[in-house]
Structures are given as structure tokens and as C-alpha cells.
Short mmCIF file of C-alpha atoms and ligand atoms in Angstrom, two decimals:
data_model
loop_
_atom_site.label_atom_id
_atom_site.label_comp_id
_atom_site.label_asym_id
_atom_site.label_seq_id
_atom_site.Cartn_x
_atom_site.Cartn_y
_atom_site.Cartn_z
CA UNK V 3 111.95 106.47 129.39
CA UNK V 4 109.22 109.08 130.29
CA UNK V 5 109.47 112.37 128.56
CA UNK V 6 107.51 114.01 131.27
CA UNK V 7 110.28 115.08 133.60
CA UNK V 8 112.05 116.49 130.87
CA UNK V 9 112.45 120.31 130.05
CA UNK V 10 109.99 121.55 127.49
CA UNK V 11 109.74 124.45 125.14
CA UNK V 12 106.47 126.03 124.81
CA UNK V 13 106.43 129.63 123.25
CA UNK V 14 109.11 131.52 124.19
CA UNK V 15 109.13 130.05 127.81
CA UNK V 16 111.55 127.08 128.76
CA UNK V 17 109.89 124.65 131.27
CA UNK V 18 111.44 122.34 133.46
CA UNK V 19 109.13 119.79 132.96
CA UNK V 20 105.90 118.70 130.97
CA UNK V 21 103.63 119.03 134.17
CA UNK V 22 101.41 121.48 134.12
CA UNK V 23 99.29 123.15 137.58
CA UNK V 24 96.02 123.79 135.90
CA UNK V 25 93.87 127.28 136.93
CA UNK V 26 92.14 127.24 140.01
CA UNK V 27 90.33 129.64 141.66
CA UNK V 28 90.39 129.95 145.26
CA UNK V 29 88.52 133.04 146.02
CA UNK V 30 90.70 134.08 148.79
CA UNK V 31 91.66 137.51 147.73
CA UNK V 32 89.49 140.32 149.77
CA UNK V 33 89.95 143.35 147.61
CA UNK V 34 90.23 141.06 144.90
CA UNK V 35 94.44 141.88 144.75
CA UNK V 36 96.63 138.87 145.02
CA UNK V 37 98.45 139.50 147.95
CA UNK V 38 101.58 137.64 149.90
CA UNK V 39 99.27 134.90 150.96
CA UNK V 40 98.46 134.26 146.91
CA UNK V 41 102.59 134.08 146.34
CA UNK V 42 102.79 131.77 148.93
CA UNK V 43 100.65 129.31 147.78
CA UNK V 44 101.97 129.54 144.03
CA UNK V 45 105.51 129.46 145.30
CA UNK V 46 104.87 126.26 146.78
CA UNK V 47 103.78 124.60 143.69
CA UNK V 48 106.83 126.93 141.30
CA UNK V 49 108.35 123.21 140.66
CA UNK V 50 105.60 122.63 137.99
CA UNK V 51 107.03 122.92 134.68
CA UNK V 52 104.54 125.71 134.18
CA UNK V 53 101.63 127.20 136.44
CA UNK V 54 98.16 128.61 134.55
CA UNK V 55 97.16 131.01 137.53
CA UNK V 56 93.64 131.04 139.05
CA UNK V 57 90.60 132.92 136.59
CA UNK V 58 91.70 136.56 136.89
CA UNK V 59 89.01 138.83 135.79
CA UNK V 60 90.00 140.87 132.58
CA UNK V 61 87.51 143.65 133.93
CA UNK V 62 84.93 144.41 136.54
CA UNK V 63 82.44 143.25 134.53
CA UNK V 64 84.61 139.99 133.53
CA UNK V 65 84.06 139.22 137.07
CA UNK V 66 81.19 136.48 138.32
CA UNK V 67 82.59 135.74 141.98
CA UNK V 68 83.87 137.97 144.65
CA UNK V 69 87.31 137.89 145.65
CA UNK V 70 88.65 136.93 142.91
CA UNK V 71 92.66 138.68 142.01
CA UNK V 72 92.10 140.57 139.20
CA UNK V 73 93.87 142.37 136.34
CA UNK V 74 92.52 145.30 135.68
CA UNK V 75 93.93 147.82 138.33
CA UNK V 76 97.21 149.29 139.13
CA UNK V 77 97.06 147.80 142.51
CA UNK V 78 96.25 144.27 141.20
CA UNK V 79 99.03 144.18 138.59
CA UNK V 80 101.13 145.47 141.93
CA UNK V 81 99.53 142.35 143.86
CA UNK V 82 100.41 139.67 140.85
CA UNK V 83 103.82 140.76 140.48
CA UNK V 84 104.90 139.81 144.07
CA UNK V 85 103.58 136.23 142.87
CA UNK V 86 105.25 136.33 139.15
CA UNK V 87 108.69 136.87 140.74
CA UNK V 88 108.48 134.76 143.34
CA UNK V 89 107.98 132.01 140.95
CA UNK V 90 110.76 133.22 138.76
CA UNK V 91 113.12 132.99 141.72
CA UNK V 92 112.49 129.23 141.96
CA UNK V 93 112.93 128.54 138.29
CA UNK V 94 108.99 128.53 137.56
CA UNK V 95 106.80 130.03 134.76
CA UNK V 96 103.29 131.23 135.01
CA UNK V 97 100.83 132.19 132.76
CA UNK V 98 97.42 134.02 133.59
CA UNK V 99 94.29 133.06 132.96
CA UNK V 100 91.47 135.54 131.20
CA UNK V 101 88.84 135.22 132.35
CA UNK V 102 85.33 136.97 131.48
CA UNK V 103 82.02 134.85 132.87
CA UNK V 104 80.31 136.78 130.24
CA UNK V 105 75.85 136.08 131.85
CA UNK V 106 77.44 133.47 134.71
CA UNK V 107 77.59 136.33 137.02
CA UNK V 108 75.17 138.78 139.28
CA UNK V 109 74.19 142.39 139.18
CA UNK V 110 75.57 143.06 142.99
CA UNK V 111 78.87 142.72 141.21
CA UNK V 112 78.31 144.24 138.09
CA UNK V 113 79.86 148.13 137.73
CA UNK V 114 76.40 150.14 138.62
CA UNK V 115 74.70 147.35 139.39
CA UNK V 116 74.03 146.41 135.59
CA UNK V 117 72.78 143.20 133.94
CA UNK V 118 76.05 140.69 133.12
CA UNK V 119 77.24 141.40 129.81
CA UNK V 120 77.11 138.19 127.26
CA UNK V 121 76.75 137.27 123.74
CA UNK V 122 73.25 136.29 124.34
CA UNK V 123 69.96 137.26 126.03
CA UNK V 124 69.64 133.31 127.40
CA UNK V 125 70.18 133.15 130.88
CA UNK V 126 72.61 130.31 132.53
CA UNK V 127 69.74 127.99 133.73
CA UNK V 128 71.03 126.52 137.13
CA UNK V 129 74.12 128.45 137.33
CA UNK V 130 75.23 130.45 140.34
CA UNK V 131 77.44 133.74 140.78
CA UNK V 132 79.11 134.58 143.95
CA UNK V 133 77.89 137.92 144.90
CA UNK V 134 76.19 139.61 147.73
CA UNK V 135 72.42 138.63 149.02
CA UNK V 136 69.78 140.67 150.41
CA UNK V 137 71.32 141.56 153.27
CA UNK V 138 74.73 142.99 151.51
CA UNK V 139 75.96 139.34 152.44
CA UNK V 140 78.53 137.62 150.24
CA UNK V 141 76.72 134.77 149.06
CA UNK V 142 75.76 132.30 146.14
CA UNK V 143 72.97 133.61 143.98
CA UNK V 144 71.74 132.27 140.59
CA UNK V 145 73.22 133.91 137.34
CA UNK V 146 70.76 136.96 136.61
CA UNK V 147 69.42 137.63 133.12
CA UNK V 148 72.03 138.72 130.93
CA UNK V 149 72.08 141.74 128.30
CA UNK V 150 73.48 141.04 125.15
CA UNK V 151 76.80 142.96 124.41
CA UNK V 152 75.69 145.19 121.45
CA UNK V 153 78.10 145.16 118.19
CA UNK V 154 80.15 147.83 118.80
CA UNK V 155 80.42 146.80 123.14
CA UNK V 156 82.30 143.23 121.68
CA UNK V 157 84.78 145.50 120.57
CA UNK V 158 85.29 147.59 123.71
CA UNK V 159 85.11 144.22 125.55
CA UNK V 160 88.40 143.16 122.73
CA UNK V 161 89.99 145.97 124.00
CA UNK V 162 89.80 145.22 127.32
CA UNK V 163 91.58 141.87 126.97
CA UNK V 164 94.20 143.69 124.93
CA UNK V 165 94.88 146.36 128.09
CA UNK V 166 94.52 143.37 130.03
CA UNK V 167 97.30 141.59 128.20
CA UNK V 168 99.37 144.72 128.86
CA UNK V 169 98.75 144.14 132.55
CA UNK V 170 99.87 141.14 133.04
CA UNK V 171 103.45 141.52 130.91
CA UNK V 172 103.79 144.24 133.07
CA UNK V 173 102.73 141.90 136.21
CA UNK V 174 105.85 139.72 135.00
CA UNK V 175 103.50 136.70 133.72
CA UNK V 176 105.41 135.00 131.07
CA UNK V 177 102.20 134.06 129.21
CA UNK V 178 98.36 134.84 129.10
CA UNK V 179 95.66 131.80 128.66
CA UNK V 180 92.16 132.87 127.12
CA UNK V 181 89.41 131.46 129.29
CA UNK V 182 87.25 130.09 126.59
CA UNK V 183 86.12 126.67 128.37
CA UNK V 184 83.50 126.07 130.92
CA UNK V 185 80.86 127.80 129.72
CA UNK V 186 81.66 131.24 129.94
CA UNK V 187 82.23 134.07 127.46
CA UNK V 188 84.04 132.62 124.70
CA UNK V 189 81.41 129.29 124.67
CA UNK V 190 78.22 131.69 125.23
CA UNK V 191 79.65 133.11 121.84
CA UNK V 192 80.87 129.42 120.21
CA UNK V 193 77.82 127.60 121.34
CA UNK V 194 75.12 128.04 118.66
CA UNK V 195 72.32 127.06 121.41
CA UNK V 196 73.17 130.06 123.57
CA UNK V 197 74.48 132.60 120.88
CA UNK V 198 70.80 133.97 119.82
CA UNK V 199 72.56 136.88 118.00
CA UNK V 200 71.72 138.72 114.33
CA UNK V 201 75.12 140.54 113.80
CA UNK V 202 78.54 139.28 112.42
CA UNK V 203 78.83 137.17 115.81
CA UNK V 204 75.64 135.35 114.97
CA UNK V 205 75.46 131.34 115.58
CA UNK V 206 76.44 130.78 111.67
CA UNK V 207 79.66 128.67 111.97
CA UNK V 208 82.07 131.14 110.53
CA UNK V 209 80.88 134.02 112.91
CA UNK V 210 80.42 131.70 115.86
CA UNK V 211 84.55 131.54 115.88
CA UNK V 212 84.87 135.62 115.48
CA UNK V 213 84.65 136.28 119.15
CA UNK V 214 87.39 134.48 120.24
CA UNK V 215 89.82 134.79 117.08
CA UNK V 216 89.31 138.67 117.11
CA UNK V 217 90.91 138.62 120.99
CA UNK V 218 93.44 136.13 120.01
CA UNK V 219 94.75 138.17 116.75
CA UNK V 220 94.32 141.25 119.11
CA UNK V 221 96.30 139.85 121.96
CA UNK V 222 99.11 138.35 119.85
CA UNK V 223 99.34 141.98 118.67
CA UNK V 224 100.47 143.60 121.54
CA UNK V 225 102.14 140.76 123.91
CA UNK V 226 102.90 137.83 120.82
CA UNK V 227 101.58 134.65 120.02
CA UNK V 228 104.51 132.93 121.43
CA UNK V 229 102.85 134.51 124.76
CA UNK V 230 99.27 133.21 123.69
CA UNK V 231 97.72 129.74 124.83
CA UNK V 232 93.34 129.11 125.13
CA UNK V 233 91.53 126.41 126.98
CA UNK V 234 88.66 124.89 125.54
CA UNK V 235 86.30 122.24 126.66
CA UNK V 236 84.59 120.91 123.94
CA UNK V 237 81.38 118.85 125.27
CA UNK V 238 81.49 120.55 128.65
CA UNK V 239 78.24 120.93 130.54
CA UNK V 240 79.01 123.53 132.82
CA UNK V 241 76.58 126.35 133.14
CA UNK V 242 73.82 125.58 130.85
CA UNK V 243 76.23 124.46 127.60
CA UNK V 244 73.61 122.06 126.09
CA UNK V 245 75.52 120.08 123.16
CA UNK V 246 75.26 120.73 119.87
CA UNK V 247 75.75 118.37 116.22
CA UNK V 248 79.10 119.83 114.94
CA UNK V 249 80.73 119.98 118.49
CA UNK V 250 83.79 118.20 116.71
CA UNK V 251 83.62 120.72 113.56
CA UNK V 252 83.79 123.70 115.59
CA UNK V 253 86.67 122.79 117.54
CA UNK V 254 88.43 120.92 114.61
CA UNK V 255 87.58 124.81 112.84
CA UNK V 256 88.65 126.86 115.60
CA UNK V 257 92.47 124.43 116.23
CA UNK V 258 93.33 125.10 112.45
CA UNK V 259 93.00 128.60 113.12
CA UNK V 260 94.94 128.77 115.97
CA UNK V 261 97.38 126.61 114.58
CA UNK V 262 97.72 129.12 111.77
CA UNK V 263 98.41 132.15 114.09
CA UNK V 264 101.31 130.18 115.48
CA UNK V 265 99.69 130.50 119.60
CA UNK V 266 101.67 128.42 122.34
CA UNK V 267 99.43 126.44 123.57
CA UNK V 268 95.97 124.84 123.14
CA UNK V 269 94.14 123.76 126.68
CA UNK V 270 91.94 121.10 126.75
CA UNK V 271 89.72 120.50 129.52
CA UNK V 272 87.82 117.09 129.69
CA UNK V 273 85.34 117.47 131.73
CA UNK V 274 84.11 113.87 131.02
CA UNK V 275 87.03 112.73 133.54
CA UNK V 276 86.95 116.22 136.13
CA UNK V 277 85.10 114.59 139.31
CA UNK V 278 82.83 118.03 139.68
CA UNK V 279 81.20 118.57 136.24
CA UNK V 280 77.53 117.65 135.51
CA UNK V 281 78.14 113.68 134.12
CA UNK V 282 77.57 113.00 131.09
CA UNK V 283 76.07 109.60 129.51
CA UNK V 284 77.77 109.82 126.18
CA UNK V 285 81.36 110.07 127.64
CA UNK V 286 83.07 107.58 126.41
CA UNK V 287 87.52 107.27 126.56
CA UNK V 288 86.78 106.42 122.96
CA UNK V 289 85.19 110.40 121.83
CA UNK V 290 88.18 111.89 123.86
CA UNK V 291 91.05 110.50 122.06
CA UNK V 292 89.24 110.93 118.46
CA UNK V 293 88.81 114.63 120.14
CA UNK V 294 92.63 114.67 120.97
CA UNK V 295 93.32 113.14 117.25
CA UNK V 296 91.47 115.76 115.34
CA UNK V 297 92.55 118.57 117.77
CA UNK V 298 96.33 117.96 117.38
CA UNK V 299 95.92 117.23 113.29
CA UNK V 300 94.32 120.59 112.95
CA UNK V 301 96.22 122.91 115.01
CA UNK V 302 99.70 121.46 112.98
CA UNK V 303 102.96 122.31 115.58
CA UNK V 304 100.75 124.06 118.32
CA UNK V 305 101.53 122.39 121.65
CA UNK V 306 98.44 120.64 123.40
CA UNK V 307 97.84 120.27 127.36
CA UNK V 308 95.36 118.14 128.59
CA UNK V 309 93.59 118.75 131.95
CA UNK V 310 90.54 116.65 133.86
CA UNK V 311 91.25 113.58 135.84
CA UNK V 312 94.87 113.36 134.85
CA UNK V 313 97.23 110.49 136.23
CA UNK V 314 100.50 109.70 135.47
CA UNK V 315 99.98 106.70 133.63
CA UNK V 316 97.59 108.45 131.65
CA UNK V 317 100.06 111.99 130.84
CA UNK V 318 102.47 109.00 130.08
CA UNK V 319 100.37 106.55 127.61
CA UNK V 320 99.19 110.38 125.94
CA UNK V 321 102.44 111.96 125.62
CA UNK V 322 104.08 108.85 124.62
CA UNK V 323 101.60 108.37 121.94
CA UNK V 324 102.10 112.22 120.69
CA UNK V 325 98.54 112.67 120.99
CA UNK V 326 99.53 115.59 124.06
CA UNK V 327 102.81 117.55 124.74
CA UNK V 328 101.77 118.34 128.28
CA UNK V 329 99.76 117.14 131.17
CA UNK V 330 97.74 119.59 133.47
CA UNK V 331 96.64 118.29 137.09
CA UNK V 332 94.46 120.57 138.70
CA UNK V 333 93.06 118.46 142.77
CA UNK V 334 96.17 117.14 143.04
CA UNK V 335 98.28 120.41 143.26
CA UNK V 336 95.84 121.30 145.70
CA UNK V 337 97.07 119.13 148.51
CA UNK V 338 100.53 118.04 146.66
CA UNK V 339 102.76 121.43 146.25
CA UNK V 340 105.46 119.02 145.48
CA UNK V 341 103.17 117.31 143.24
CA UNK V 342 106.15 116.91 140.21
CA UNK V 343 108.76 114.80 142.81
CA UNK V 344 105.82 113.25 144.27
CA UNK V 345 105.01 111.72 140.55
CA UNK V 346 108.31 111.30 139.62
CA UNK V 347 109.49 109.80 142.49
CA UNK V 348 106.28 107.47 142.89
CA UNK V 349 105.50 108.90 146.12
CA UNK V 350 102.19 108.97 147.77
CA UNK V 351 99.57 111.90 146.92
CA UNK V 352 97.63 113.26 149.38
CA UNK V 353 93.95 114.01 149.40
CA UNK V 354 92.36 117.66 149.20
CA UNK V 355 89.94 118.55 151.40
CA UNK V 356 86.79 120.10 149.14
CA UNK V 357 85.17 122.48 151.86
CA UNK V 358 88.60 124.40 151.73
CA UNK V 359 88.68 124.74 147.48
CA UNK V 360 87.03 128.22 147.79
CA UNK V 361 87.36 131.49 150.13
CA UNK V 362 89.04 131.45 153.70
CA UNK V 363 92.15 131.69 154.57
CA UNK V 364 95.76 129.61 154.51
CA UNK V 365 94.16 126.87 156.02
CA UNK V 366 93.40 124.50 153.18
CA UNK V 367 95.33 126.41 150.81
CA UNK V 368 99.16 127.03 151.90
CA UNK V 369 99.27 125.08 154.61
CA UNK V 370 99.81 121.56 153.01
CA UNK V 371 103.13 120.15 153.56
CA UNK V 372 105.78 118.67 150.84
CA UNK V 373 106.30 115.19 151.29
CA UNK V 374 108.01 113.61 154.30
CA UNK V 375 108.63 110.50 155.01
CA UNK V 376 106.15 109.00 158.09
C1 FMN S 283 88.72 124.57 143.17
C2 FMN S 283 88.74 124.57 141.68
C3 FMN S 283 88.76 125.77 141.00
C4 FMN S 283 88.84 125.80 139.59
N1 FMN S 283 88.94 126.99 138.95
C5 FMN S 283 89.15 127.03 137.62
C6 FMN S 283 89.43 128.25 136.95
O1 FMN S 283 89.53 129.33 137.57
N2 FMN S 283 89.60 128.19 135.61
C7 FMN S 283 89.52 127.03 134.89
O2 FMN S 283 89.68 127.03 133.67
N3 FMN S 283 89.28 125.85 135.51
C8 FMN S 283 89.13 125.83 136.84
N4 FMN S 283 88.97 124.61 137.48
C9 FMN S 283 89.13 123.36 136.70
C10 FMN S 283 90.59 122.87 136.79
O3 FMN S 283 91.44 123.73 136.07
C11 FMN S 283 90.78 121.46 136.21
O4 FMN S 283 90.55 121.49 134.83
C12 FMN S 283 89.86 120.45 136.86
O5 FMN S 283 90.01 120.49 138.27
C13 FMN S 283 90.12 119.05 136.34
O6 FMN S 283 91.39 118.62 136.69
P1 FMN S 283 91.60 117.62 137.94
O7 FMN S 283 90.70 116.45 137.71
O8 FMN S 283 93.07 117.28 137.86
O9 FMN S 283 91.25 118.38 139.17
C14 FMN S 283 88.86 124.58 138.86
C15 FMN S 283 88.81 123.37 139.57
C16 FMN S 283 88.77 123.35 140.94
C17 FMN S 283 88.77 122.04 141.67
#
């Protein structure tokens, strides 16, 4: 008997089952406010046991691609709230996801036109922003050349996840997840191959982890850890995240100390099995579930979703082994907003059309139907 279809506990938040709608971003907010379009689509897809809502920029500067929802503004926190209870009224939970691109953005969308703020003076070789071209065009451009964030900036930049945080309890989220996968902030600071700093965030090992645990402990402050989850992706490639020997010891370091503060969730996103990241020959089924092992050991009672080229049988073989608690689909929610009966029920998925993932309008993003029979 599968556990997956089963209500779940996970912070304070009851779910109604252990499938989870991983972030996505769509890039279809102009002003960068979710509007009644954005509820729409996550209304649709409220029968996940719990949603983790598309990267929504913790600042201006957080930001690497236009039209993105942020929440930052009065009018954004406005915008999200239309979406938070519209959820609620179908029985749904959402959490946000925080997200700062730290150097994977552009100076056209920088405040003043400034260099992207990161922990390091490296730029994202190969990486592109979403900002405007020559011609005040909205456009792909390649990540410009970052400027470190000085000592006392990391704090300011702390602060603004904690006002943030604020934002989105008041935007009726029931949770907040820390962006700290996919080689943005949080990795350009973890990542001891990009972090070229001197202070007390320097590559060491201890101070490699201060980034992140001083916006956790911050966060948990004001909104509580039962509030709190992260995703990670240890051995990601995206953006210029060359690996690194004690991959495994950072992570194993960085669980136990989330495990300690007593967060909701850990997020882990294999990118080994996610169909767009950079492939990688060392991959192996084998590294992930020794991953999962030491991940889950570390982080004691924390609860652990697992995200990148999820299936059923796979959520059930993991959950059924203990080795995950929940199982995050990201594609299929795409074109399945009934994606929980669809799996339950063994129905068939449909496919998502890729030249529709980003920017544009309903087409391609609320206008796929629940399942009916032909
Ligand atoms: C269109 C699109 C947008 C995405 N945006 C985000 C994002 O904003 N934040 C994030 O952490 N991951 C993002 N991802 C990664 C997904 O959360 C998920 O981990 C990935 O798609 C792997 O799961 P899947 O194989 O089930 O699709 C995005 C993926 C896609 C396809």
C-alpha cells in the first residue's frame, strides 16, 4: 500500500498528499506582480499535496530574468496573495521560493544599472540573464561580471531575505523555500571554486556554510523553522558550478545543521535525472542514493523531497525505502494540473510543450486540460 496518496505533516502545514509541484518559473508576469493569470495556473495544480511557487526574487537585485513575480513590493505581496488564497480555498498549501541569482544576472536589470551582486568576482562562464539588449529589447544576454558583495553588504542582503520572509506570511504563503540549488547565490557562496573571498565567508569549509545558515537562523527568527525548507543540488552543473572533492562533506555538513535548527524541509534537486541540465559522465543511480543515505542520516527528523526526473515507481521504491518523505515533479505539472489523480489513478500523462516553459501568455501555461476520457 503506497504511502504517497496519504496526508502528510511537514512543519506546521498538513498536506493532502506526499506529491510535491516543484518551482518553476514561467516568466509570464509583466510588471513582475503575479496577477489573476498566475492564480489560475496554481489553482489548477492546488491538488498537490504542497506547491513550491516559481523563483520569486527576494529583491531587485535578487532578480536575473525579467518578469519574474516578485516579493519585495507592496503591490507584489498584493499580486501573490490572490494566488495563496486561491489555493487555500481548494485545500492546497504553497510555499515560496527565495530566490537571489547572486552574478547569473545582467546590469539592464540591476537597480542603477550596477554590476550583479555575488559572493565572488568569477563570472558565470556560459550563463545567460534575461534582460534587455541594445536596443532596450527584452532578450537573453550572458551573465555580466559580478562585484563581490563586501562584508558588511552580506548582511544587508540577510536582511533582505528576513523582510522578504515578512512578505510572503503576509502574502498568505504557508512556508518559504531558500533557493540555494542551481548555481545561484547560496552555491556561488558553498562552492569553494567560485567563492574567491578573504573574509569570514571565505572558501574554508566552516565559512563556506555561513552564508546560507546566517539566512536560515535569520528567517526562522521572524516567520519559524516549522515555516523553513532549502533546496540544494549537490553536483549540479548549472551555471558554471565546476565540482569540487568534498561535494558529499559539505552537504553531509550543511544537513546536520539544518537538522539541528529543526527546518521543514530539505529539497533535493538531482540534476543527474532533470532532462535540461548540462550531463554529467559521473552520474551514476548508485552516487544519488549514497547522496540520499548520508543526506537523511545527517539532517536526523528533517523531512526530505526529492525533485529531477521523478516517476511514480521511483517516489514509491524511495519513500517506501525511507530514504525520501516526499516526491517533487516539476514537467509533468506542466501539462498535468491534475497530475496527483492522474498518478494515482494510473492515468495517462500528457506531454509539455518546451517553447511554451517561459514568457507568453495562457497558452502553454493555463490552458491544459484535466484528464478526460477520449
Ligand atoms: C520551466 C522550468 C522552470 C524552472 N524553474 C525553476 C525555479 O524557478 N527554481 C528551481 O529551483 N528550479 C526550477 N526548475 C527546476 C524544477 O524545479 C525541477 O527540479 C526540474 O524540472 C526537474 O524535475 P522534472 O524532471 O520533474 O521536471 C525549473 C524547471 C523548468 C522545466
Amino acid at each position: 500500500m503506497t504511502e504517497l496518496f496519504k496526508p502528510y505533516s511537514l512543519g506546521d502545514a498538513k498536506l493532502a498528499n506526499r506529491i510535491v509541484m516543484a518551482p518553476m518559473t514561467r516568466s509570464r508576469a509583466p510588471d513582475d506582480v503575479a496577477d489573476e493569470r498566475t492564480t489560475l495556473y496554481y489553482a489548477q495544480r492546488a491538488t498537490a499535496g504542497l506547491i513550491v511557487s516559481e523563483g520569486t526574487p527576494i529583491s531587485r537585485e535578487g532578480q536575473g530574468h525579467l518578469f519574474n513575480p516578485g516579493i519585495y513590493t507592496d503591490a507584489q505581496v498584493r499580486g501573490w496573495k490572490l494566488t495563496t488564497d486561491s489555493v487555500h480555498a481548494i485545500g492546497g498549501k504553497i510555499f515560496a521560493q527565495f530566490w537571489h541569482v547572486g552574478r547569473v544576472s545582467h546590469t539592464t536589470i540591476q537597480p542603477g544599472g550596477a554590476a550583479p551582486r555575488s559572493a565572488s568576482s568569477r563570472v558565470a562562464q556560459g550563463a545567460v540573464a534575461f534582460g534587455y539588449d541594445e536596443d532596450g529589447e527584452p532578450g537573453f544576454l550572458p551573465a555580466s561580471e559580478p562585484m563581490p558583495l563586501s562584508t558588511e553588504e552580506v548582511e544587508r542582503v540577510v536582511q533582505d531575505f528576513v523582510t522578504a520572509a515578512a512578505n510572503a506570511v503576509a502574502a498568505g504563503f504557508d512556508g518559504i523555500e531558500i533557493h540555494a540549488a542551481n548555481g545561484y547565490l547560496f552555491e556561488q557562496f558553498l562552492n569553494p571554486l567560485v567563492n574567491d573571498r578573504t573574509d569570514r565567508y571565505s572558501a574554508s569549509a566552516e565559512n563556506r556554510l555561513r552564508f546560507t545558515l546566517e539566512v536560515v537562523d535569520a528567517i526562522v527568527t521572524k516567520i519559524g523553522a516549522s515555516k523553513v525548507g532549502i533546496r540544494i543540488s549537490p553536483y549540479g552543473q548549472l551555471f558554471d558550478m565546476p565540482h569540487y572533492p568534498d561535494i558529499l562533506k559539505t552537504y553531509e555538513a550543511l544537513s546536520a545543521e539544518l537538522g539541528q535548527r529543526g527546518i521543514a524541509y530539505i529539497h533535493i534537486m538531482d540534476q543527474t535525472n532533470f532532462s535540461m541540465a548540462p550531463k554529467d559522465a559521473h552520474a551514476s543511480e548508485e552516487r544519488t542514493l549514497e547522496l540520499l543515505r548520508r543526506i537523511k542520516v545527517a539532517s536526523g527528523k528533517t523531512s526530505i523531497i526529492l525533485a529531477g526526473g521523478m516517476t511514480l515507481d521511483r517516489a514509491k521504491n524511495l519513500v517506501g525505502d525511507g530514504l525520501i518523505d516526499l516526491a517533487a515533479f516539476g514537467q509533468p505539472f506542466i501539462s498535468n494540473p491534475d497530475l496527483v489523480r492522474r498518478l494515482e489513478q494510473s492515468l495517462p500523462l500528457a506531454t509539455p510543450d518546451r517553447d511554451t516553459y517561459y514568457g507568453g501568455g495562457l497558452n502553454g501555461y493555463a490552458d491544459y486540460p484535466p484528464f478526460a476520457p477520449q
